[in-house]
mmCIF file of C-alpha atoms and ligand atoms in Angstrom:
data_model
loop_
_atom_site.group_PDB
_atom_site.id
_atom_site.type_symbol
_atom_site.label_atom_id
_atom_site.label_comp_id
_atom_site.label_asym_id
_atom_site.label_seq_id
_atom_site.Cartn_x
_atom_site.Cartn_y
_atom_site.Cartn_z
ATOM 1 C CA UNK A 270 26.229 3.986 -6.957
ATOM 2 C CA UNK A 271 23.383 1.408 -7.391
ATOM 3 C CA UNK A 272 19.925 1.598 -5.845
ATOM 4 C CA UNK A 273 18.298 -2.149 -5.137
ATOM 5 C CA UNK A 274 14.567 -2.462 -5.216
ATOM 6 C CA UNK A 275 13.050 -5.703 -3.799
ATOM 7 C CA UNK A 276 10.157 -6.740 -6.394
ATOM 8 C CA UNK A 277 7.059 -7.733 -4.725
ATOM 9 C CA UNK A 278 5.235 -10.394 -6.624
ATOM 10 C CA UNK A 279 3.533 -14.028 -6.096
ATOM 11 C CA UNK A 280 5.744 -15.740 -7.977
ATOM 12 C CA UNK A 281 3.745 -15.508 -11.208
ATOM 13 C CA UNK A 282 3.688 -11.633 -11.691
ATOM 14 C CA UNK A 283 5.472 -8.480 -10.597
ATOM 15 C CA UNK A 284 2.769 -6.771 -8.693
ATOM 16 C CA UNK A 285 2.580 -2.776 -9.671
ATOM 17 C CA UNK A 286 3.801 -1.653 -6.110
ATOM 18 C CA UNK A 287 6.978 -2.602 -7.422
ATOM 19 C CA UNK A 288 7.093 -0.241 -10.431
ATOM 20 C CA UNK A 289 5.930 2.848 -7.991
ATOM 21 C CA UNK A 290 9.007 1.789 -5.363
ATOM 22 C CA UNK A 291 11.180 2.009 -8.967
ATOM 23 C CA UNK A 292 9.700 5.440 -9.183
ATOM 24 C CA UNK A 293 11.071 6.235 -5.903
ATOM 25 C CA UNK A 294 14.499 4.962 -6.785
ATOM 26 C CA UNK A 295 14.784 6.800 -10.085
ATOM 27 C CA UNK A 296 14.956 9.944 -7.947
ATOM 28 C CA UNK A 297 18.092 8.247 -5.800
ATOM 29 C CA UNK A 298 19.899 7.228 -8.686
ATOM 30 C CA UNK A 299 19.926 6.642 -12.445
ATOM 31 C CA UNK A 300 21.172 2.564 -11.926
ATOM 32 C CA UNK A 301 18.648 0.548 -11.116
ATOM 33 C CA UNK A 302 18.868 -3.342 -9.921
ATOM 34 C CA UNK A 303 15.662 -5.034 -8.770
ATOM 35 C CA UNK A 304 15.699 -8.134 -6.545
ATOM 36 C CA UNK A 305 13.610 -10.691 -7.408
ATOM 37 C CA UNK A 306 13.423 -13.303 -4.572
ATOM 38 C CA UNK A 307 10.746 -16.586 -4.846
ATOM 39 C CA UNK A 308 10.451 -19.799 -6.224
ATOM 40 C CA UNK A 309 10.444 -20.702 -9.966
ATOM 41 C CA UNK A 310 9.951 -16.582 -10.380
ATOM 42 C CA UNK A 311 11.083 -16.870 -13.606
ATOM 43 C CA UNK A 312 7.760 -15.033 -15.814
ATOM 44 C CA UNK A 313 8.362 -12.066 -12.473
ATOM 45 C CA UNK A 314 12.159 -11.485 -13.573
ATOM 46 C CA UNK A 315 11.105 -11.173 -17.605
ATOM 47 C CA UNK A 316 8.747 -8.786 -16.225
ATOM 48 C CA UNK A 317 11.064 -6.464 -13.816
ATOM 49 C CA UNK A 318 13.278 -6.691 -17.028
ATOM 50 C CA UNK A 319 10.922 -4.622 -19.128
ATOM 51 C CA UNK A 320 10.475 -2.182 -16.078
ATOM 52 C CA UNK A 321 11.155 1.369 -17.326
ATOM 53 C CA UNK A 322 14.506 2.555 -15.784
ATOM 54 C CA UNK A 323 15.739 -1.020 -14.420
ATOM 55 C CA UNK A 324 19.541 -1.870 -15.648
ATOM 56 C CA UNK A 325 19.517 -5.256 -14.164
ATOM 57 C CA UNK A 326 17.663 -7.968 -12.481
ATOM 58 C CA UNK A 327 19.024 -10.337 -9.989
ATOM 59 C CA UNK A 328 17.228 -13.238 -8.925
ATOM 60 C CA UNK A 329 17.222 -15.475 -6.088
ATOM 61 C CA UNK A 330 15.359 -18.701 -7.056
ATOM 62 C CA UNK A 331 14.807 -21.486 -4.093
ATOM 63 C CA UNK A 332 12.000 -23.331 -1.967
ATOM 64 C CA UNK A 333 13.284 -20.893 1.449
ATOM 65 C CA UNK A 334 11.888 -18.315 -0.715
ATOM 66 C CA UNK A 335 9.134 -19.028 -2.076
ATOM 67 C CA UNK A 336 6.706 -17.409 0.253
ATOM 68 C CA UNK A 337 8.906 -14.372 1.008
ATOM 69 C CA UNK A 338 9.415 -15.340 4.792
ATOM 70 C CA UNK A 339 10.763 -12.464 6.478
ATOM 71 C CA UNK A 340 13.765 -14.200 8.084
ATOM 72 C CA UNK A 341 15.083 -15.740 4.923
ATOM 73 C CA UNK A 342 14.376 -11.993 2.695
ATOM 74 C CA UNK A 343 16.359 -10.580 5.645
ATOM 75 C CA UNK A 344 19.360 -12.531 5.284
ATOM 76 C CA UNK A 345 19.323 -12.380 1.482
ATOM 77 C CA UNK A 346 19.327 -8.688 1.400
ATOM 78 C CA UNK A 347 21.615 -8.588 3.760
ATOM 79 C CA UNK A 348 24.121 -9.871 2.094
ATOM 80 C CA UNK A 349 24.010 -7.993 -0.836
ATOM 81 C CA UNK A 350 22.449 -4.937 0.253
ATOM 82 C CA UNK A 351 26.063 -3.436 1.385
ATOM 83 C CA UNK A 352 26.778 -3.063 -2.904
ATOM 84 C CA UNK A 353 24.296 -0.361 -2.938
ATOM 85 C CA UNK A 354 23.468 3.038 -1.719
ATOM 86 C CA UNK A 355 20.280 2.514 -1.071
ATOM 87 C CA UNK A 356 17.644 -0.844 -0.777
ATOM 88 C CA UNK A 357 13.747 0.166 -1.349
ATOM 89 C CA UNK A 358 10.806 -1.910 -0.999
ATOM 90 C CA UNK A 359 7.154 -1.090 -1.345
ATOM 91 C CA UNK A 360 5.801 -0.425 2.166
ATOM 92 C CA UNK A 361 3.686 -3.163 2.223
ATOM 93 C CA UNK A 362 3.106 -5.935 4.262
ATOM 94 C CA UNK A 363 5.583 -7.883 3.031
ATOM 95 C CA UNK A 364 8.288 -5.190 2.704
ATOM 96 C CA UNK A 365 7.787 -3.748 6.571
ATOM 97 C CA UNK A 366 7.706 -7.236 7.220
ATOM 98 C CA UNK A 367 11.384 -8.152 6.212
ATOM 99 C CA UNK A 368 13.100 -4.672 5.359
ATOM 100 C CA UNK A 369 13.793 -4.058 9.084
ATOM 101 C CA UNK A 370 14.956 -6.978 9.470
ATOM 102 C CA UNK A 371 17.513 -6.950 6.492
ATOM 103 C CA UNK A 372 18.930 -3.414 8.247
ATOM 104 C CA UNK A 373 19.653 -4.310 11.324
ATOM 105 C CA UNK A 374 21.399 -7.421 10.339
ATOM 106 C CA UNK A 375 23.639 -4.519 8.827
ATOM 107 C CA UNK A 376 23.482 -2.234 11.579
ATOM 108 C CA UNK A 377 21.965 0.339 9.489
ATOM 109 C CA UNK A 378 18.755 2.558 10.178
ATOM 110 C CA UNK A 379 15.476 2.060 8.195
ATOM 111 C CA UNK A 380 13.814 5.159 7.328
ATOM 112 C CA UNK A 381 9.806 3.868 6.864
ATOM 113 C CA UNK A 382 6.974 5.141 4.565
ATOM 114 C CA UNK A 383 8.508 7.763 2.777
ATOM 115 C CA UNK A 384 6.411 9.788 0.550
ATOM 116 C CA UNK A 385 8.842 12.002 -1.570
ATOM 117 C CA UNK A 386 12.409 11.782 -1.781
ATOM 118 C CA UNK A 387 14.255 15.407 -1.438
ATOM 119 C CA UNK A 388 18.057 13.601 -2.326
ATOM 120 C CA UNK A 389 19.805 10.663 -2.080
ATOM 121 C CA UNK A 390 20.206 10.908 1.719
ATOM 122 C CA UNK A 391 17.270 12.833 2.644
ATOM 123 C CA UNK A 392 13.633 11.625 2.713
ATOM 124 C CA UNK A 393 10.064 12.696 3.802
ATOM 125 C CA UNK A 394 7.577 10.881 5.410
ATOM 126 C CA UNK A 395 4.505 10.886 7.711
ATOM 127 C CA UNK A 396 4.055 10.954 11.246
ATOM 128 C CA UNK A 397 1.362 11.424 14.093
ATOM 129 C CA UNK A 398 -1.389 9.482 11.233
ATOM 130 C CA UNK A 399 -0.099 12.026 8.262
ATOM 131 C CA UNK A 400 -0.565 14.988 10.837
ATOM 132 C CA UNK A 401 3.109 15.927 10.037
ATOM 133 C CA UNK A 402 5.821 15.662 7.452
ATOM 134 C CA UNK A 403 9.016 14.619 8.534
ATOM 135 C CA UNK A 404 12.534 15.427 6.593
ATOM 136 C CA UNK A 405 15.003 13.080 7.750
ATOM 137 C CA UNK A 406 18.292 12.607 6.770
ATOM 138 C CA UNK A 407 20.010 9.193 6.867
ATOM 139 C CA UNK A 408 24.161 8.858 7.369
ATOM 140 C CA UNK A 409 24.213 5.368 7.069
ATOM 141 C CA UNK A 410 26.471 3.894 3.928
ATOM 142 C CA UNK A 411 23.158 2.016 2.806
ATOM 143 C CA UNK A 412 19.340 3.537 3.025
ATOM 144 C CA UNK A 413 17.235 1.034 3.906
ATOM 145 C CA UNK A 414 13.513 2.428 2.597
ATOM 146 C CA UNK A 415 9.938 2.113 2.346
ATOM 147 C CA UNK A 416 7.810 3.211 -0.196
ATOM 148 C CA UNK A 417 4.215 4.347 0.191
ATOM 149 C CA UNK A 418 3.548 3.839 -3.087
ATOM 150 C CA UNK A 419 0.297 5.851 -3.545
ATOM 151 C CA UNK A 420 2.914 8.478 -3.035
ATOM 152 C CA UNK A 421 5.062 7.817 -6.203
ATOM 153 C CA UNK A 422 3.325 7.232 -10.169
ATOM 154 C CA UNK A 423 4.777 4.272 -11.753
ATOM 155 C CA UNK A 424 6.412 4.299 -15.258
ATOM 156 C CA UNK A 425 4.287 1.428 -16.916
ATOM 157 C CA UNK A 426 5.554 1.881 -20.525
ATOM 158 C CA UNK A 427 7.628 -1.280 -20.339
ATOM 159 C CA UNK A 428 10.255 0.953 -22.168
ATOM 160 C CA UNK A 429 13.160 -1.179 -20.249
ATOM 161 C CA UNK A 430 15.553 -4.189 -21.734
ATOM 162 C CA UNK A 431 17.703 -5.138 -18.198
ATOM 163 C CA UNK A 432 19.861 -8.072 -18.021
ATOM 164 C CA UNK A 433 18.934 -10.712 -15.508
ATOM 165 C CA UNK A 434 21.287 -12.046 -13.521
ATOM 166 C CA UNK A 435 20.959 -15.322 -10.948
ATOM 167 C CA UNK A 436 22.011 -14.863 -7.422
ATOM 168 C CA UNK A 437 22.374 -17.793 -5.005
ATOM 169 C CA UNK A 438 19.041 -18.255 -2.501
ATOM 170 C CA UNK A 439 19.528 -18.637 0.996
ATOM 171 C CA UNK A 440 18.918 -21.776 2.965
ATOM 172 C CA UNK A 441 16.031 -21.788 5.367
ATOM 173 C CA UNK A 442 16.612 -20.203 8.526
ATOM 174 C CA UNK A 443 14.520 -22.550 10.371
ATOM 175 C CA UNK A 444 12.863 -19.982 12.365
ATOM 176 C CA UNK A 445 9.482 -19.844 10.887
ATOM 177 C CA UNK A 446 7.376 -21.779 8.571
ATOM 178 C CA UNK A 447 4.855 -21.164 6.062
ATOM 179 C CA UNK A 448 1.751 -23.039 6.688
ATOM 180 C CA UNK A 449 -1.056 -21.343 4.738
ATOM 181 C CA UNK A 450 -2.404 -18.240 2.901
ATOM 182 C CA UNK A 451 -6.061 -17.319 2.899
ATOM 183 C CA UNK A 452 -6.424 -14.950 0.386
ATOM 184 C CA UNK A 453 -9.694 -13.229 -0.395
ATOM 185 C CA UNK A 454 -11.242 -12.593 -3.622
ATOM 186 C CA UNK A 455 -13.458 -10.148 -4.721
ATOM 187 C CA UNK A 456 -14.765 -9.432 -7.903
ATOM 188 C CA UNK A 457 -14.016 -5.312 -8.057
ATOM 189 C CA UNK A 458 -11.067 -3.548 -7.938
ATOM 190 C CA UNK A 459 -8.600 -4.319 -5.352
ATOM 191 C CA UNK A 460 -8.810 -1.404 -2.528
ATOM 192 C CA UNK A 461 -5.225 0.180 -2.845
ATOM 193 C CA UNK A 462 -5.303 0.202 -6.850
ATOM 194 C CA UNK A 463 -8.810 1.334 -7.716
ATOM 195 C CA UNK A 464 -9.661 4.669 -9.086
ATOM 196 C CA UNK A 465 -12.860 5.112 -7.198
ATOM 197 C CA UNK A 466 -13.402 4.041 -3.615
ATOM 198 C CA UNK A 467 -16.345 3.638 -1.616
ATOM 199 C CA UNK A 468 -16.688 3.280 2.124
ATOM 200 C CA UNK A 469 -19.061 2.809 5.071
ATOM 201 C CA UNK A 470 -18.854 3.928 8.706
ATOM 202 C CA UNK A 471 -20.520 3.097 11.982
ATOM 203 C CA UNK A 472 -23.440 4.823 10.519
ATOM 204 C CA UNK A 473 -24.404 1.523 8.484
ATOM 205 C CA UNK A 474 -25.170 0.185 11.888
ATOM 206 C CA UNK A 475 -25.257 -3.892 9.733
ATOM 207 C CA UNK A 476 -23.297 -5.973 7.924
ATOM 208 C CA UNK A 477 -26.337 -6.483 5.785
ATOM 209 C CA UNK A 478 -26.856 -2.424 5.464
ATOM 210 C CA UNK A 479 -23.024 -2.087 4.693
ATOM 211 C CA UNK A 480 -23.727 -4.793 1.695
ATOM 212 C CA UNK A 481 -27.319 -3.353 0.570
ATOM 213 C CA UNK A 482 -26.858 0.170 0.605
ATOM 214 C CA UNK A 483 -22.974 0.292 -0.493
ATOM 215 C CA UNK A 484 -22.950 -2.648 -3.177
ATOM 216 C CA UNK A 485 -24.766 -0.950 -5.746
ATOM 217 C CA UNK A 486 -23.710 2.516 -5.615
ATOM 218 C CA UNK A 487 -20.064 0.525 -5.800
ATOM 219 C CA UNK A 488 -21.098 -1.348 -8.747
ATOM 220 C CA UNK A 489 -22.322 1.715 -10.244
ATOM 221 C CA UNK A 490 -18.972 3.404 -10.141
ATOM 222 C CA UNK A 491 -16.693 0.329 -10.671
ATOM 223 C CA UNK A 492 -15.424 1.038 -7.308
ATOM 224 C CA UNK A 493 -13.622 -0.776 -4.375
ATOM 225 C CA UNK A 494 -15.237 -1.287 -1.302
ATOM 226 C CA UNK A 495 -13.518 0.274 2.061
ATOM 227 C CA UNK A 496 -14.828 0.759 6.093
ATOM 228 C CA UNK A 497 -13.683 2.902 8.555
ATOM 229 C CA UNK A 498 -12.157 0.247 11.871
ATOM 230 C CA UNK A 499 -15.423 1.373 13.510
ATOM 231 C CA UNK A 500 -17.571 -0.563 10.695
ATOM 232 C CA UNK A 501 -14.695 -3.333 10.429
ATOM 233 C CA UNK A 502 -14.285 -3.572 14.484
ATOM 234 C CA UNK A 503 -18.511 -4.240 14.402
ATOM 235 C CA UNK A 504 -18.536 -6.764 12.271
ATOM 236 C CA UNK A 505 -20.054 -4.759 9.446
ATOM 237 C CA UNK A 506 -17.153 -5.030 7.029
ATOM 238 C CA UNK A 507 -14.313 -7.538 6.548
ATOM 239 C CA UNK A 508 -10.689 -6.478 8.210
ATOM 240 C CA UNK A 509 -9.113 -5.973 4.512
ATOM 241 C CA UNK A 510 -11.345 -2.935 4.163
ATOM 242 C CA UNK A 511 -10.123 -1.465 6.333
ATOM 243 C CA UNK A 512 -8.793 2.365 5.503
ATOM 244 C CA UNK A 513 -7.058 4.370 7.995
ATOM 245 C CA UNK A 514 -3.191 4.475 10.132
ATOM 246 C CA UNK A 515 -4.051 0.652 11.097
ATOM 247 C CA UNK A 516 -5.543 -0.017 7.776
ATOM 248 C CA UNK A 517 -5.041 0.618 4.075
ATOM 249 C CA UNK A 518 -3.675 3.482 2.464
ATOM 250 C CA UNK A 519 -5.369 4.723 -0.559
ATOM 251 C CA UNK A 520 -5.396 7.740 -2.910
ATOM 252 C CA UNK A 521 -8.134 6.871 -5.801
ATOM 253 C CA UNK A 522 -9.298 9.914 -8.009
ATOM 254 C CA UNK A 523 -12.204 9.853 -6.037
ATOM 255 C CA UNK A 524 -13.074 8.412 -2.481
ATOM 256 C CA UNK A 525 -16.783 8.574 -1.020
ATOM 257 C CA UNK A 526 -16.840 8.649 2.767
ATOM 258 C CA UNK A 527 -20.641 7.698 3.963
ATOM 259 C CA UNK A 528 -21.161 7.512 7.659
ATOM 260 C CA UNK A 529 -18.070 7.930 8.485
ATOM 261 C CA UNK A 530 -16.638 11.409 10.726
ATOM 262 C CA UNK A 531 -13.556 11.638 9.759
ATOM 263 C CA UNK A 532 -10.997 11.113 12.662
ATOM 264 C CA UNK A 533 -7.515 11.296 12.191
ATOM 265 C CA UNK A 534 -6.780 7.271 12.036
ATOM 266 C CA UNK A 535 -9.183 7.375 8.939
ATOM 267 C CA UNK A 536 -7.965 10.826 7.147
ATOM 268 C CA UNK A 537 -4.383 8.927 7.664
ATOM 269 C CA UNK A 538 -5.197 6.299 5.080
ATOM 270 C CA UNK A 539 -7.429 8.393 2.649
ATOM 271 C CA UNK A 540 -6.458 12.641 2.568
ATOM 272 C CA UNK A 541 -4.703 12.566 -0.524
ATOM 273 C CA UNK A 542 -7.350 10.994 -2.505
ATOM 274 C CA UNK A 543 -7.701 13.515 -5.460
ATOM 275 C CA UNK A 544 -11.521 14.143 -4.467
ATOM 276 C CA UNK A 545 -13.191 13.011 -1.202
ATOM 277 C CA UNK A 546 -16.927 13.248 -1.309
ATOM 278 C CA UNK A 547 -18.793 12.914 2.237
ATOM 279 C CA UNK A 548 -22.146 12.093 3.219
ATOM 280 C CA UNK A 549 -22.884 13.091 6.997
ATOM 281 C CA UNK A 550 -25.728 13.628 9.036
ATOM 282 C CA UNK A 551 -23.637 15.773 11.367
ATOM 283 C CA UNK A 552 -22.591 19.375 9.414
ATOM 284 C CA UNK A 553 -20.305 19.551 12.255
ATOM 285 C CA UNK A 554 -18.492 16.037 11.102
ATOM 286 C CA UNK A 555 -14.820 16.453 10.787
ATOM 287 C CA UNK A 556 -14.538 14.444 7.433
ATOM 288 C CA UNK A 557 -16.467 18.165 5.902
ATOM 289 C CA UNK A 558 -12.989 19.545 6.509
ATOM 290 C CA UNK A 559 -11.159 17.429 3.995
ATOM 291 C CA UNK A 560 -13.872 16.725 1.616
ATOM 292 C CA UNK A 561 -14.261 18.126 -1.705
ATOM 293 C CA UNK A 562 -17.887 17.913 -1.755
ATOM 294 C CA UNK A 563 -19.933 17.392 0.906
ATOM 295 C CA UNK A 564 -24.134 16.217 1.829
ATOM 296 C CA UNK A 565 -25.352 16.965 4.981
ATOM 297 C CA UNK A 566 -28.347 14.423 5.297
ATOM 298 C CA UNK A 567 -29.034 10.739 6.441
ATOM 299 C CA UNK A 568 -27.265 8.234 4.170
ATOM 300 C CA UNK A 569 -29.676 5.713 3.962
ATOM 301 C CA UNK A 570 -32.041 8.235 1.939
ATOM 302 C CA UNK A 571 -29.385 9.706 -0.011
ATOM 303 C CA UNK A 572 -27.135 7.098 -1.076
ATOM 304 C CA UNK A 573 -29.766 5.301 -3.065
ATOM 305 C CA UNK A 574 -30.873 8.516 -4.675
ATOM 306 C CA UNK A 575 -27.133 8.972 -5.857
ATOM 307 C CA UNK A 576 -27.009 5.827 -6.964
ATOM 308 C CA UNK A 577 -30.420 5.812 -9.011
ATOM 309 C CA UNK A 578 -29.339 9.557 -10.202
ATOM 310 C CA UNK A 579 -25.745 7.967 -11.820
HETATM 311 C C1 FAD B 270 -4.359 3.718 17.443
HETATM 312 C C2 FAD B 270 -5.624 3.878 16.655
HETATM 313 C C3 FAD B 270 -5.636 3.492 15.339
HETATM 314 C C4 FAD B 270 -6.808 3.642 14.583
HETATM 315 N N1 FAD B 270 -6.806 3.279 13.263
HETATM 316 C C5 FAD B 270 -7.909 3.520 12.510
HETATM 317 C C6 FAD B 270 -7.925 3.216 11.115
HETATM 318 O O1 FAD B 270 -6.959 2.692 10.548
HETATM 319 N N2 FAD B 270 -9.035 3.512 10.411
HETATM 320 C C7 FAD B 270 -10.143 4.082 10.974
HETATM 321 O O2 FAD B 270 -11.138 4.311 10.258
HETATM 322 N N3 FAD B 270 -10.161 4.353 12.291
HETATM 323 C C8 FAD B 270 -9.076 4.067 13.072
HETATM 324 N N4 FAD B 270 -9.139 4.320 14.410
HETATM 325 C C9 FAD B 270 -10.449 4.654 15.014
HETATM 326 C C10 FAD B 270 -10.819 6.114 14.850
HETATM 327 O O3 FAD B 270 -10.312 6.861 15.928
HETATM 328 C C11 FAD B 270 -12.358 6.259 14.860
HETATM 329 O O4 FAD B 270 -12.869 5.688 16.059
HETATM 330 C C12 FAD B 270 -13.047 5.595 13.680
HETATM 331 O O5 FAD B 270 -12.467 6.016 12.475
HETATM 332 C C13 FAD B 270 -14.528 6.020 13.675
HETATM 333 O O6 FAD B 270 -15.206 5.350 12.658
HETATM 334 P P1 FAD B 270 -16.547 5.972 12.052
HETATM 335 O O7 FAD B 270 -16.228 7.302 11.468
HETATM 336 O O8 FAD B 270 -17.139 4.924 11.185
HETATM 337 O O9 FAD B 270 -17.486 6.074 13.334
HETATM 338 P P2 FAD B 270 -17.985 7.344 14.132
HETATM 339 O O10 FAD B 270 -16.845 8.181 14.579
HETATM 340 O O11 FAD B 270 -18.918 6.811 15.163
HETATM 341 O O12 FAD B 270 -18.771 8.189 13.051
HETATM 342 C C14 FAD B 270 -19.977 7.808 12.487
HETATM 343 C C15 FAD B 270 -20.456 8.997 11.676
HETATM 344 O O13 FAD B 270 -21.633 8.656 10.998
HETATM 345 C C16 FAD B 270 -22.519 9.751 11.023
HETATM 346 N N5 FAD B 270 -23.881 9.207 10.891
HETATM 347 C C17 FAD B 270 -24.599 8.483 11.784
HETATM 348 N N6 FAD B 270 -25.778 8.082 11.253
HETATM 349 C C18 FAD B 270 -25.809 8.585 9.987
HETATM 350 C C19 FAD B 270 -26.748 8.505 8.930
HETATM 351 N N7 FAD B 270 -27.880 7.814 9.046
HETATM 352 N N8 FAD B 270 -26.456 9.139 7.760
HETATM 353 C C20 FAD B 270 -25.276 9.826 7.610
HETATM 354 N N9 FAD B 270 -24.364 9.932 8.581
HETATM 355 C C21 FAD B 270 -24.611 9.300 9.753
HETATM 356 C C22 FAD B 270 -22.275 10.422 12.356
HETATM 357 O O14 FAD B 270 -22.648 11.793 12.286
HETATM 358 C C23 FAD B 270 -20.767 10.234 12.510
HETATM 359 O O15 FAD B 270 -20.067 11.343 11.976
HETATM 360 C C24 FAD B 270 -7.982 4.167 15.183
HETATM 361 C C25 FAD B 270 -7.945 4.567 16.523
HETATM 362 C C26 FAD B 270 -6.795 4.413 17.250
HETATM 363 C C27 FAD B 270 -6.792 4.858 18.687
#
């Protein structure tokens, strides 16, 4: 049987979550159908088309879904998700947001955050912050899944020619409404896609330290910016830096930890970064356990250095 992946997108392009939840799905099954849901989504559909490994594209095109509310997703995939084995979306917070949702209008169990996929019924994924790996095994007729997606590589060859298909949008539930989005913009890599990151702790102690210390080692290295919740709880760092169980997950080639000790909620966003470097006054700092490479010393001496040295 088919697999269904719900495309996440703004309506304008397929974002690359999508193509890593495809990933996912290519170890379920060999037929894959991607939902694209949104309003005038037309440029997203061409794109899911092209995906590697996609054999069709179905789109739902109307005003109720234009913003992806979670009530109007949920009733959408609901009533198609019963042709499929399995429906993945990226675990994101649009797909938590209405996955659930779409299950239990079927009666069917979600299994969340899954990081590898062992066979078409059987899944693992984190629990206790990434402490342990779970295998569970789902019975239900239809999976209902979410994808990390630092977990899975995507296939961005654009190999794929799938047919696109319409299917009829939902009317608006009624239930909520979309009133704004305030969405921030930074000029460097956006904190779950980058290849480097680099992030502050307590230990910056300011907002302005966080920006005059971090900034140019950050702009040295083309990286994103990230904060443990300590930095982000004290002001020191916006809330979308945040890395951790709470926050973002990330898994760049290389992530710099500076000032920050490494407790569980903040290894849960960032362990399986390829190479963690710390900086730590404290030898006894937990983060040393995880880290690749680590420098015992105060950061505001050695970060500049580092920075001047690159
Ligand atoms: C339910 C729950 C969810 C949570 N979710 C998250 C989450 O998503 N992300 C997250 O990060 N945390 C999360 N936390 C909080 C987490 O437990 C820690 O409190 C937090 O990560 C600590 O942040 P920190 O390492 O910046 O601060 P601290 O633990 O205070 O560490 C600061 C570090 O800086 C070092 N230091 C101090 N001065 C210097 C200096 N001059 N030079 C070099 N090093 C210095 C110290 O030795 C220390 O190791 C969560 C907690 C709970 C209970």
């Amino acid at each position: 049987m088919s697999v269904l992946v719900i495309a996440e997108h703004d309506n304008h392009q397929l974002k690359a979550a999508t193509l890593k939840t495809i990933a996912a799905a290519r170890k379920i099954s060999s037929d894959i159908h991607v939902l694209v849901a949104g309003h005038q989504c037309g440029a997203v559909a061409e794109a899911a088309a092209k995906a590697a490994g996609v054999t069709k594209v179905r789109v739902a095109d109307g005003e109720a879904l234009a913003h992806q509310l979670a009530e109007n997703m949920g009733t959408l995939i609901a009533g198609i998700a019963k042709e499929y084995e399995a429906v993945l979306a990226p675990a994101t917070t649009a797909g938590k947001n209405y996955l659930p949702r779409a299950a239990a209008l079927c009666d069917m169990a979600m299994v969340s955050d899954i990081v590898a996929v062992e066979s078409a019924d059987t899944f693992v994924r984190p629990i206790y912050a990434g402490n342990v790996l779970a295998t569970v095994k789902s019975s239900d007729a239809v999976k209902f899944v979410t994808v990390r997606t630092t977990a899975f590589d995507a296939d961005d060859s654009n190999s794929g020619s799938a047919a696109i298909e319409a299917v009829a949008a939902v009317a608006d539930s009624g239930k909520s409404r979309f009133i704004s989005a305030e969405m921030a913009k930074y000029d460097r890599p956006e904190l779950t896609a980058a290849r480097v990151v680099v992030s502050g702790g307590r230990a910056l102690a300011s907002a302005d330290n966080f920006k005059s210390v971090l900034t140019p080692l950050a702009d040295k290295l083309g990286a994103a910016l990230g904060a443990s919740r300590a930095a982000v709880d004290a002001g020191y760092a916006p809330n979308d830096y945040q890395v951790g169980q709470t926050g973002k997950v990330v898994a760049p080639d290389i992530y710099f930890a500076i000032g920050i000790s490494g407790a569980i909620q903040h290894l849960a966003g960032m362990s399986s970064s390829k190479v963690i470097v710390a900086i730590n006054k404290d030898e006894e700092a937990p983060i040393f356990q995880v880290a690749d490479y680590g420098i015992v010393g105060d950061l505001f001496t050695i970060v500049p250095e580092l920075e001047k040295a690159l």
